[in-house]
Tab-separated table of C-alpha atoms and ligand atoms in Angstrom:
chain	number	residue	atom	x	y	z
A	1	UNK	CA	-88.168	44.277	-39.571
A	2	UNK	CA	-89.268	41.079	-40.470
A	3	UNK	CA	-88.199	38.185	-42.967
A	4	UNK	CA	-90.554	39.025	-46.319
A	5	UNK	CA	-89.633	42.569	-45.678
A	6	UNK	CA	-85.925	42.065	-45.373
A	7	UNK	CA	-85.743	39.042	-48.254
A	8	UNK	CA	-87.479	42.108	-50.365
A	9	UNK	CA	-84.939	44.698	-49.238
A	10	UNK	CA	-81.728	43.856	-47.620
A	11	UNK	CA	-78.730	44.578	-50.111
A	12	UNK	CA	-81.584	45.557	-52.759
A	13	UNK	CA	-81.297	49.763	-52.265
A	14	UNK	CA	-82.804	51.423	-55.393
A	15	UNK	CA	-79.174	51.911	-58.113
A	16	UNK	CA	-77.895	55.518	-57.028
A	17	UNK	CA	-77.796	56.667	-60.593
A	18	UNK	CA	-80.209	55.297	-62.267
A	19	UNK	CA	-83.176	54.623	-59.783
A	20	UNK	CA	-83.074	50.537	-61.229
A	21	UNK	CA	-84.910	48.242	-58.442
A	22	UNK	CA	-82.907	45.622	-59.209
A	23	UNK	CA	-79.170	45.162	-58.418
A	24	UNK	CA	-77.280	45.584	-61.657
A	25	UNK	CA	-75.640	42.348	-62.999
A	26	UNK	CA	-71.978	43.957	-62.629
A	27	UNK	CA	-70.231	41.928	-65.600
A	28	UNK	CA	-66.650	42.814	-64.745
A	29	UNK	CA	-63.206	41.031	-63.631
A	30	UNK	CA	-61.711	44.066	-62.567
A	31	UNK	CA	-62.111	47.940	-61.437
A	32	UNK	CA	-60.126	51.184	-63.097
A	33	UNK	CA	-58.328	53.240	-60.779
A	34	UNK	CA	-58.969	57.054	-61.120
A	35	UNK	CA	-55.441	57.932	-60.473
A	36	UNK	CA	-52.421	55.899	-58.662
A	37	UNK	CA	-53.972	54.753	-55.136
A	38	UNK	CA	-57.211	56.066	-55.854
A	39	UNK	CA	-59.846	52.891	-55.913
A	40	UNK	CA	-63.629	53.005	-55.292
A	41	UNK	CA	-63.245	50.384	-52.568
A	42	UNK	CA	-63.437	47.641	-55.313
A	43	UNK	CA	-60.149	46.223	-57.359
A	44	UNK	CA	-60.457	42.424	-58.716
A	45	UNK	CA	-63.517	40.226	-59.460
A	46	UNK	CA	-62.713	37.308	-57.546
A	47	UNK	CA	-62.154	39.309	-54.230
A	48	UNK	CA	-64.853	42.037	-54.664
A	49	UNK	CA	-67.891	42.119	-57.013
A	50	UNK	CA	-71.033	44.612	-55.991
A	51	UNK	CA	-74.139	42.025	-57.841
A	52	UNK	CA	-72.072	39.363	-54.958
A	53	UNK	CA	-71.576	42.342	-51.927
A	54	UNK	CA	-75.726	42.893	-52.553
A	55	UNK	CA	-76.492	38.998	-52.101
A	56	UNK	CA	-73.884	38.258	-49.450
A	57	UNK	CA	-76.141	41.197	-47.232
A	58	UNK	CA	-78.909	40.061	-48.121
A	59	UNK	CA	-78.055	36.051	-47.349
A	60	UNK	CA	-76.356	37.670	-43.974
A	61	UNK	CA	-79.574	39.636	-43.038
A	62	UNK	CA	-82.082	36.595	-43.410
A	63	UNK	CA	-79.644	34.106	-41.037
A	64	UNK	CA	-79.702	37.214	-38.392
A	65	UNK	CA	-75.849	37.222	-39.130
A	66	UNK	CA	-73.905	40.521	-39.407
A	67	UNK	CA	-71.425	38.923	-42.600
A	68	UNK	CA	-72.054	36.200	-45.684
A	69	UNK	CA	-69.835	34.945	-48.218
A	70	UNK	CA	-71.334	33.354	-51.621
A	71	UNK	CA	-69.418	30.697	-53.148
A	72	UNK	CA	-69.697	28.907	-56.644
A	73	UNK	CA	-71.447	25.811	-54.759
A	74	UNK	CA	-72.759	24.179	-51.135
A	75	UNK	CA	-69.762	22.483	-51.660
A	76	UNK	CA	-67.400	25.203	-51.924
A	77	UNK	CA	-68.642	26.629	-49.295
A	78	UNK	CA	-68.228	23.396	-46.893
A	79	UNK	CA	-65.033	23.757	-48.322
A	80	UNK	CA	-64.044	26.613	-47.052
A	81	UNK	CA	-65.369	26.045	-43.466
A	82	UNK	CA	-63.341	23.081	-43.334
A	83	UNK	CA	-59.864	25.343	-44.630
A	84	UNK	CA	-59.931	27.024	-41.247
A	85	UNK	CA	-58.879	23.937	-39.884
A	86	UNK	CA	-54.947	22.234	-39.646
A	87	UNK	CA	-53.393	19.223	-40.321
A	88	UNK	CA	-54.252	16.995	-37.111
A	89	UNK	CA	-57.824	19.063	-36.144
A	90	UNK	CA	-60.657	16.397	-35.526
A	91	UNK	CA	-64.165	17.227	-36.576
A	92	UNK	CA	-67.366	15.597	-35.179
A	93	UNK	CA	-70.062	15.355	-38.259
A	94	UNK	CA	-73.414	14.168	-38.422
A	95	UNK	CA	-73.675	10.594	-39.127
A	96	UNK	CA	-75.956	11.336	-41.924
A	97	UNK	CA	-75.299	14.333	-43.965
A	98	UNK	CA	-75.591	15.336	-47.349
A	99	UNK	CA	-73.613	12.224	-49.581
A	100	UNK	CA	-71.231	15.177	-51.353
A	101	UNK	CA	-70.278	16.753	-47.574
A	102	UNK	CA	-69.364	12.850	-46.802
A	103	UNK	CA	-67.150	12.663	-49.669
A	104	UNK	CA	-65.476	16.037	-49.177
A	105	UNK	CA	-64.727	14.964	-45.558
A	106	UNK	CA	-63.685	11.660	-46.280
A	107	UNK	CA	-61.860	11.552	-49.600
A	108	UNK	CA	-60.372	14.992	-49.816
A	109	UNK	CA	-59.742	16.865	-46.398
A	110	UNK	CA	-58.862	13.480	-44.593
A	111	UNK	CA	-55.639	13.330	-47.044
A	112	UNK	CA	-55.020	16.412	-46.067
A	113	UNK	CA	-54.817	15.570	-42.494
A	114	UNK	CA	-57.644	16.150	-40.962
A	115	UNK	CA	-59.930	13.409	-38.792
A	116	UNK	CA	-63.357	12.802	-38.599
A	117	UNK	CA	-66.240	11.161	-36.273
A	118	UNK	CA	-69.697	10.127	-37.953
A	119	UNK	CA	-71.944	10.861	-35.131
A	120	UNK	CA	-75.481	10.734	-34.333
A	121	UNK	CA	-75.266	14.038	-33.187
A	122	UNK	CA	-79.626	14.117	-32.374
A	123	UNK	CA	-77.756	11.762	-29.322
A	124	UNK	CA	-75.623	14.181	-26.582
A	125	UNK	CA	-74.138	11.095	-24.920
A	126	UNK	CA	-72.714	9.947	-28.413
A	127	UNK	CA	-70.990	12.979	-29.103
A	128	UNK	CA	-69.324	12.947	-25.537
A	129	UNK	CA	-68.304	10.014	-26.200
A	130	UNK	CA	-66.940	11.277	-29.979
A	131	UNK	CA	-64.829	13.717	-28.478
A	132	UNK	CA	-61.535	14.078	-28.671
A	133	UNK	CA	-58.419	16.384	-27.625
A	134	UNK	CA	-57.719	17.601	-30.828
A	135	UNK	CA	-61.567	18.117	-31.465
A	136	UNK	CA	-61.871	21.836	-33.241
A	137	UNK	CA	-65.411	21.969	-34.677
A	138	UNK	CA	-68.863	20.035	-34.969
A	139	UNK	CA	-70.560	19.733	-38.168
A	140	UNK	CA	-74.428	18.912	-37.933
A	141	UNK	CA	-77.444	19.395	-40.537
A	142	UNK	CA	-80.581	19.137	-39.292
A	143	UNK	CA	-82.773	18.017	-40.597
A	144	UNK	CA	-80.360	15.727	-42.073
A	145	UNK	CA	-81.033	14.548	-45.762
A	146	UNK	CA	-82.471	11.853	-46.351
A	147	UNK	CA	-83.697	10.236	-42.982
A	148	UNK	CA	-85.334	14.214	-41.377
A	149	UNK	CA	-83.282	13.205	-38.546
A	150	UNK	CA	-82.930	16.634	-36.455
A	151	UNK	CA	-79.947	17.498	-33.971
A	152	UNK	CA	-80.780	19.567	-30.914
A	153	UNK	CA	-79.267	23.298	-31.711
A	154	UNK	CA	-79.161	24.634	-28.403
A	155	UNK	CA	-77.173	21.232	-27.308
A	156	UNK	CA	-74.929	21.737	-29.954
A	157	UNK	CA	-73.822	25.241	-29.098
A	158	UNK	CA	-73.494	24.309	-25.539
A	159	UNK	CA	-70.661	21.400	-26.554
A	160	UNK	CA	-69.336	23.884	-28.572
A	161	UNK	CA	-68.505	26.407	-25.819
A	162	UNK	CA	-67.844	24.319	-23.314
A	163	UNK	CA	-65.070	22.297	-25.487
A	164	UNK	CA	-64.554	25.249	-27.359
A	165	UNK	CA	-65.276	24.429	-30.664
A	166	UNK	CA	-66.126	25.677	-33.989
A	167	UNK	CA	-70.205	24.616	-34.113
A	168	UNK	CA	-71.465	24.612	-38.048
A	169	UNK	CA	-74.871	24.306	-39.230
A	170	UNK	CA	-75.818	23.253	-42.737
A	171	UNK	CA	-79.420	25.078	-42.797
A	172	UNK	CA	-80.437	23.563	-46.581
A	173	UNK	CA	-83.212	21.789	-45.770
A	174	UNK	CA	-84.901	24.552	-43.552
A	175	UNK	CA	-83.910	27.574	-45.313
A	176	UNK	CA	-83.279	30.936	-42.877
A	177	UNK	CA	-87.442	31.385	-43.448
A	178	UNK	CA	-88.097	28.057	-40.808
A	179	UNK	CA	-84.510	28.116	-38.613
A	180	UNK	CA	-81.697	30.662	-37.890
A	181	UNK	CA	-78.949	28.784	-36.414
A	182	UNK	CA	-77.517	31.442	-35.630
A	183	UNK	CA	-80.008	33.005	-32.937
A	184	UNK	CA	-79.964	29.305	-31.051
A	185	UNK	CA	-75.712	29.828	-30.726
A	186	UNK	CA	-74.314	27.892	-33.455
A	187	UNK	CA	-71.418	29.872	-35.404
A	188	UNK	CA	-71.528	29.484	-38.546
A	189	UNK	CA	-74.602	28.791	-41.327
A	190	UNK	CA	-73.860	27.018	-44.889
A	191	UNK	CA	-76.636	26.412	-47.442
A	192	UNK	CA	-76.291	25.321	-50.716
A	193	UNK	CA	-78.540	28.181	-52.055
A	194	UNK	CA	-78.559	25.802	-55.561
A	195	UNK	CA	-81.645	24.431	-52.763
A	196	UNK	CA	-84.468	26.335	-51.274
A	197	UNK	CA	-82.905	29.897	-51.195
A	198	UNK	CA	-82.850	30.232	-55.067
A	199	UNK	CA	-85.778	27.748	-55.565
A	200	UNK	CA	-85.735	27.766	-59.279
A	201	UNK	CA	-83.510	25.093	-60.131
A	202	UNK	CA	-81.556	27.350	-62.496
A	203	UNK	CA	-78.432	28.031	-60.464
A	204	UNK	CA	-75.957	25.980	-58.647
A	205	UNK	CA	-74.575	28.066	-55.575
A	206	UNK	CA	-73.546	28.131	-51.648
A	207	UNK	CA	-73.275	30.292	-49.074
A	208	UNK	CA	-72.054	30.813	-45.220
A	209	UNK	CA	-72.796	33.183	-42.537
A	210	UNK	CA	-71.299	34.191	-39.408
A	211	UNK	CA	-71.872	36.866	-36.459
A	212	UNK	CA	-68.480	36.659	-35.353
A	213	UNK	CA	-65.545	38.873	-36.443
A	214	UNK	CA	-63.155	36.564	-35.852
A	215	UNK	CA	-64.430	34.308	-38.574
A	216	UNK	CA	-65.266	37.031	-40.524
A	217	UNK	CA	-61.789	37.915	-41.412
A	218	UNK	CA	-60.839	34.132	-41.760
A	219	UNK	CA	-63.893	33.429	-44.927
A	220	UNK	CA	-63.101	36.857	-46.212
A	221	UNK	CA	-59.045	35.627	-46.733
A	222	UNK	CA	-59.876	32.205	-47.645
A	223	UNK	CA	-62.761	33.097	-50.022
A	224	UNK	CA	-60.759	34.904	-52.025
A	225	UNK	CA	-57.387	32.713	-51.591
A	226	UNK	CA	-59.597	29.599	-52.707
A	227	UNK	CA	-61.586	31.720	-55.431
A	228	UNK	CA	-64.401	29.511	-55.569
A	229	UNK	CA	-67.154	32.481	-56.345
A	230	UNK	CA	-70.153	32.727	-58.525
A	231	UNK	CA	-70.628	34.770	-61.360
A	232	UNK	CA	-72.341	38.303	-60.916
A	233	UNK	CA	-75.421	36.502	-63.176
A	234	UNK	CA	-75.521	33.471	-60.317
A	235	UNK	CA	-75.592	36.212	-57.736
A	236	UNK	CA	-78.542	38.185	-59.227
A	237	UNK	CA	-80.510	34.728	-59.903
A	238	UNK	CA	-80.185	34.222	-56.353
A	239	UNK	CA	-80.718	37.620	-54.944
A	240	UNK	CA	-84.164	37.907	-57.076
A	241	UNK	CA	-85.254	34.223	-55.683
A	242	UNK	CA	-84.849	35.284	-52.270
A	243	UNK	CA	-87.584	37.968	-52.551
A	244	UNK	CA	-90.079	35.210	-52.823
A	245	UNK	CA	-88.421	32.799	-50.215
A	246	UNK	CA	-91.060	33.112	-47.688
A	247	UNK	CA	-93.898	32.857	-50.348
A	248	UNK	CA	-92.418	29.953	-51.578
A	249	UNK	CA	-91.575	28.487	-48.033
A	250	UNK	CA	-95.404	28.542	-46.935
A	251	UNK	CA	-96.427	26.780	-49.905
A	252	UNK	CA	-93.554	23.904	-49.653
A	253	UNK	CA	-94.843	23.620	-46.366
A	254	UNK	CA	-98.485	23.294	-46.604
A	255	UNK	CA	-98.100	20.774	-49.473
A	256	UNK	CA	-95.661	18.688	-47.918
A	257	UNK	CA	-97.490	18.700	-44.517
A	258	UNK	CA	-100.593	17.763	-46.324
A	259	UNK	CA	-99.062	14.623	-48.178
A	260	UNK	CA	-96.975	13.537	-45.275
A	261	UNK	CA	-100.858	12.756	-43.379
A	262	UNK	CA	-102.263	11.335	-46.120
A	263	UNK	CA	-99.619	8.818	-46.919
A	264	UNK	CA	-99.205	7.882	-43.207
A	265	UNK	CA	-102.808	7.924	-42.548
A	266	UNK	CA	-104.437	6.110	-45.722
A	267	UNK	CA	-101.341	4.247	-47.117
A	268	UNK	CA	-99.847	2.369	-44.365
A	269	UNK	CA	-100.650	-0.802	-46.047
A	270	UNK	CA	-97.651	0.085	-48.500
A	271	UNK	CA	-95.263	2.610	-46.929
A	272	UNK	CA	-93.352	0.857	-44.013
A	273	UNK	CA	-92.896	4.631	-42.506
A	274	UNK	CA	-93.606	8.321	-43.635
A	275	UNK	CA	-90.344	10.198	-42.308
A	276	UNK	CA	-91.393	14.257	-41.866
A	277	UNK	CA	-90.779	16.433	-38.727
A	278	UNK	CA	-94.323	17.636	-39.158
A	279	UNK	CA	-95.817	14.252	-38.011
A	280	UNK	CA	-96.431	13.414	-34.753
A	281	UNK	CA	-94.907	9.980	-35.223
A	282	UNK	CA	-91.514	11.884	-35.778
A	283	UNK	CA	-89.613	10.854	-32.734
A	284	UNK	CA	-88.363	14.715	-32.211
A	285	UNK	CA	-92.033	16.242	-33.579
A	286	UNK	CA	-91.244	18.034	-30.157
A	287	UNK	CA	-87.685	19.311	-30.974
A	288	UNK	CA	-89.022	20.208	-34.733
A	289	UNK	CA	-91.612	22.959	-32.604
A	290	UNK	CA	-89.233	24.285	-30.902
A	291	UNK	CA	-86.035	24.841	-33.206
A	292	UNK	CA	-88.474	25.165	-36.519
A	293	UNK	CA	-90.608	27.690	-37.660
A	294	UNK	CA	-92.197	25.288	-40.272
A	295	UNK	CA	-91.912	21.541	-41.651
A	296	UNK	CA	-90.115	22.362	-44.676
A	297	UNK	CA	-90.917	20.416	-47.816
A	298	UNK	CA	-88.828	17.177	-47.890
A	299	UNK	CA	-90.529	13.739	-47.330
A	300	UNK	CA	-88.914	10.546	-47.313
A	301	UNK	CA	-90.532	7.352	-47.261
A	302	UNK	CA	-90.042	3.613	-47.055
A	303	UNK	CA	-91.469	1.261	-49.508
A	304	UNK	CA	-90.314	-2.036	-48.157
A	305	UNK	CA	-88.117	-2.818	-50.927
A	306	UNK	CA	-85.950	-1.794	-53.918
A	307	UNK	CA	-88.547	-3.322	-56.264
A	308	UNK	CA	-91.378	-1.276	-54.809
A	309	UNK	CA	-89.333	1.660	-54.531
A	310	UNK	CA	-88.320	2.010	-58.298
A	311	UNK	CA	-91.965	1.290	-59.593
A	312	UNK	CA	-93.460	4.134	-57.605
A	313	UNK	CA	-90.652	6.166	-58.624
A	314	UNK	CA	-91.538	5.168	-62.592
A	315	UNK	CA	-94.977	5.501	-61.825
A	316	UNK	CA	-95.002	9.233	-60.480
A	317	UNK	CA	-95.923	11.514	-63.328
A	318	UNK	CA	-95.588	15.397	-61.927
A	319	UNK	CA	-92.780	14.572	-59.803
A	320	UNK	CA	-89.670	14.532	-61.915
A	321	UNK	CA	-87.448	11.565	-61.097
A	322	UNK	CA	-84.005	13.985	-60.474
A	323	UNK	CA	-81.454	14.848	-57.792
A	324	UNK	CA	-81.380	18.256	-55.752
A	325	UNK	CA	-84.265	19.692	-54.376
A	326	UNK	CA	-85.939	22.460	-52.867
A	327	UNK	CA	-87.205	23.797	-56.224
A	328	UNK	CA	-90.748	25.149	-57.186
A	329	UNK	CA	-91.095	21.921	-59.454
A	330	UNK	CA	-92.151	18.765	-57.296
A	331	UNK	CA	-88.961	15.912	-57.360
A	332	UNK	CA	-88.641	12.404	-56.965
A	333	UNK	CA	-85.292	10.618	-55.749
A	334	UNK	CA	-84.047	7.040	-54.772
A	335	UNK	CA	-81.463	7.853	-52.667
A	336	UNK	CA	-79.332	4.726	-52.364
A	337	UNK	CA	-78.447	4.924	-56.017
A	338	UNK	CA	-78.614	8.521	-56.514
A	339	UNK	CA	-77.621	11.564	-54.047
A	340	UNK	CA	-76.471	8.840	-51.338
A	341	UNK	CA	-74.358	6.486	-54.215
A	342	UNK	CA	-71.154	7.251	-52.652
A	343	UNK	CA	-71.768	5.870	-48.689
A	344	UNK	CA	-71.105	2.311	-48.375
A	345	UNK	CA	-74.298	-0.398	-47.413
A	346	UNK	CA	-73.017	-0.874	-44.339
A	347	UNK	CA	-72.760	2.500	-43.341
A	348	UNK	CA	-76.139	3.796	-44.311
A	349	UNK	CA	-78.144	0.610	-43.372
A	350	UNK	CA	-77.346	1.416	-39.655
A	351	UNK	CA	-79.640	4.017	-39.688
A	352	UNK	CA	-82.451	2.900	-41.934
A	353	UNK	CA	-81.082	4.492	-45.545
A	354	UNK	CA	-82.314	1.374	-47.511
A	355	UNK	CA	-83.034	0.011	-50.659
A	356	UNK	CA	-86.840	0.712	-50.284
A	357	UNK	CA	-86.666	4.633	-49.672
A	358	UNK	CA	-88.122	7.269	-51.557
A	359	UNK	CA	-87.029	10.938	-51.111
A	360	UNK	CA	-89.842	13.621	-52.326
A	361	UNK	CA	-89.435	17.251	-52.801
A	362	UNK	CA	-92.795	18.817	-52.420
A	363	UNK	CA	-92.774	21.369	-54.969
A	364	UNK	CA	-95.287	24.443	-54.955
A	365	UNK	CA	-97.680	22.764	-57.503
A	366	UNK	CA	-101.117	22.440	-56.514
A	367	UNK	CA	-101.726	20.351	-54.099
A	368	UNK	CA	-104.663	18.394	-55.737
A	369	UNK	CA	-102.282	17.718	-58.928
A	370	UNK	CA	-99.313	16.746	-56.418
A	371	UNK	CA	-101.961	13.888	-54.124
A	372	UNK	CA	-103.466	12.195	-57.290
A	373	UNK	CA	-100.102	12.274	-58.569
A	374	UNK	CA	-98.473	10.209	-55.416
A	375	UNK	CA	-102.080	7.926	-55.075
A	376	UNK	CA	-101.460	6.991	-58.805
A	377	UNK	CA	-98.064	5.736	-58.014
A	378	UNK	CA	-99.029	4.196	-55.443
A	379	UNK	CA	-100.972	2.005	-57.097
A	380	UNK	CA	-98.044	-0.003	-58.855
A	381	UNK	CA	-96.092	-0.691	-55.956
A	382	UNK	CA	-97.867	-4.238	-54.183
B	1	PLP	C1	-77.115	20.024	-52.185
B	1	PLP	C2	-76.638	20.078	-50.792
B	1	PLP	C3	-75.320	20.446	-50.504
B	1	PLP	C4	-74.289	20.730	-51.578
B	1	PLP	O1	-74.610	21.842	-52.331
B	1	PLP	P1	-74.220	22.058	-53.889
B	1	PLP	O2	-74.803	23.378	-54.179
B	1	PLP	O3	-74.862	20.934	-54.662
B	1	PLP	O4	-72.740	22.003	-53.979
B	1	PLP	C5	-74.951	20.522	-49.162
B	1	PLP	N1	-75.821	20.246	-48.181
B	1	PLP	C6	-77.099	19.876	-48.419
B	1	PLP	C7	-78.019	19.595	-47.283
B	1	PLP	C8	-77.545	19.785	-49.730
B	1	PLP	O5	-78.801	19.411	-49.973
């Protein structure tokens, strides 16, 4: 089967008593027992809920996975791929991830005891060079937010096996409808769903998927030992916004490719550099064929300057100036003193986060309305 087809029906079977297309928002915390021992399969909330079991399939179905696990958040689900490590387990991440997975890594699990490399990981020789004995797992998104830098997938699950470790992919930007992680090796998927995969900017929520058993039975335990689950309403919101992923997808893509030419073609006399895998100019264009389906809908760009930055970003009507992204309503962000706040200069200026970029998410708008929109702004900066 293929993706619109599955996004439409995986986990979504017609209710057995009632005939309702939709999967019922189950508002309970817990289950009655018909007699002592006898359960229906289903006995607390946080561990079991039949609104999450339909979304989890779903989510599992459109990564080519065989099992998913919703959480409250992207977040909580980062968090829970980094509780299968121990005290003293090294991890090599992405030098520039999302800023929330930074802090998580750096300000919670390191107290905790574990260690871990920013890499470049788009560089093989770097992460040789990263790792160490105790290395149990790389973490890479690709593309990464906000530079669209992408890391090599099939590389990435070939270090994995041969130094036997844990290879994650956070799959936000692309959404399972442009890359499957999964199919190039990698073991586990996370998404913030709050993204792309629910689209409607009305839910904040995360999610992982794995083939492998093993793993399986470790997010299953710590899912439920952590608790950090959305409600059965969050689950539903999600589960309906999937249906139109692939709709919604196209349309992201087409816009953003669109804009991405333009603004590199007719406005190089004010943007320093149009960052989108889509482009030619994009050093991996190449690498974006191969491990993409699509572009995706995330365009950064660089203004030359703080000053220029913030007056296109006042001057941008449509676009709402707002963190996140991924939803059908076109956004505007300034990275260094927004989603990015919490990675030091020094850090990010090493590879080209400055003061002068501009992160837009391409809504679904029209594209007419989205281009006058961007020109008009345009038009303050000098
Ligand atoms: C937003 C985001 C996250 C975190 O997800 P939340 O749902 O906000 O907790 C993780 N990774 C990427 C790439 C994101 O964009």
């Amino acid at each position: 089967m293929k993706f619109s087809t599955k996004a439409i029906h995986a986990g979504n079977e017609p209710d057995k008593e009632t005939g309702a297309v939709n999967v019922p928002i189950y508002a309970t915390s817990t289950y009655a027992n018909e007699a002592f021992g006898v359960s229906k399969g289903f006995d607390y909330g946080r561990t079991i809920n039949p609104t999450r079991v339909a979304l989890e399939t779903n989510l599992a179905t459109l990564e080519n996975g065989k099992y998913g696990f919703a959480f409250s958040s992207g977040m909580a689900a980062t968090h829970c791929i980094a509780s299968l490590l121990e005290k003293g387990d090294h991890v090599i991440v992405s030098q520039n991830v999302y800023g929330g997975t930074y802090r998580i890594f750096e300000r919670v699990m390191r107290k905790l005891g574990l260690d871990f490399s920013w890499v470049d990981t788009s560089d093989y020789e770097k992460i040789g060079v990263a790792l160490k004995p105790n290395t149990k797992m790389i973490f890479v998104e690709t593309p990464t937010n906000p530079m669209l830098t992408l890391t090599d997938l099939d590389m990435i699950s070939d270090v994995a096996r041969v130094n036997k470790l844990i290879s994650v992919c956070d799959n936000t930007f692309m959404s399972p409808y442009f890359q499957n992680p999964l199919d190039l090796g990698i073991d586990i998927v996370v998404h913030s769903t709050t993204k792309y995969i629910n689209g409607h900017s009305d839910a904040i929520g995360g999610c992982v998927v794995t083939k492998r058993d093993d793993l399986s039975e470790q997010f299953k335990f710590l899912q439920n030992s952590i608790g950090a689950v959305p409600s059965a309403f969050d689950c539903y919101l999600v589960l309906r916004s999937t249906k139109t992923l692939a709709l919604r997808m196209e349309r992201h893509n087409f816009n953003a490719g669109k804009i991405a030419k333009v603004l590199e073609s007719e406005h190089s006399s004010k943007i320093n550099r149009v960052h989108y895998p889509g482009l030619e100019s994009h050093p991996q264009h190449q690498l974006a064929k191969k491990q993409m389906r699509g572009f995706g809908g995330m365009i950064s760009i660089d203004l030359g300057s703080f000053d220029n930055a913030i007056k296109f970003f006042n001057g941008l009507k449509i676009f709402s100036r707002a963190e996140s992204l991924g939803g059908v309503e076109s956004l505007v962000c300034h990275p260094v003193s927004m989603t990015h706040a919490s990675i030091p200069k020094e850090e990010r200026e090493k590879y080209g986060l400055t003061d002068g970029l501009i992160r837009l998410s391409v809504g679904v708008e029209d594209y007419d309305d989205l281009m006058e929109d961007i020109t008009n702004a345009l038009g303050e900066v000098k």
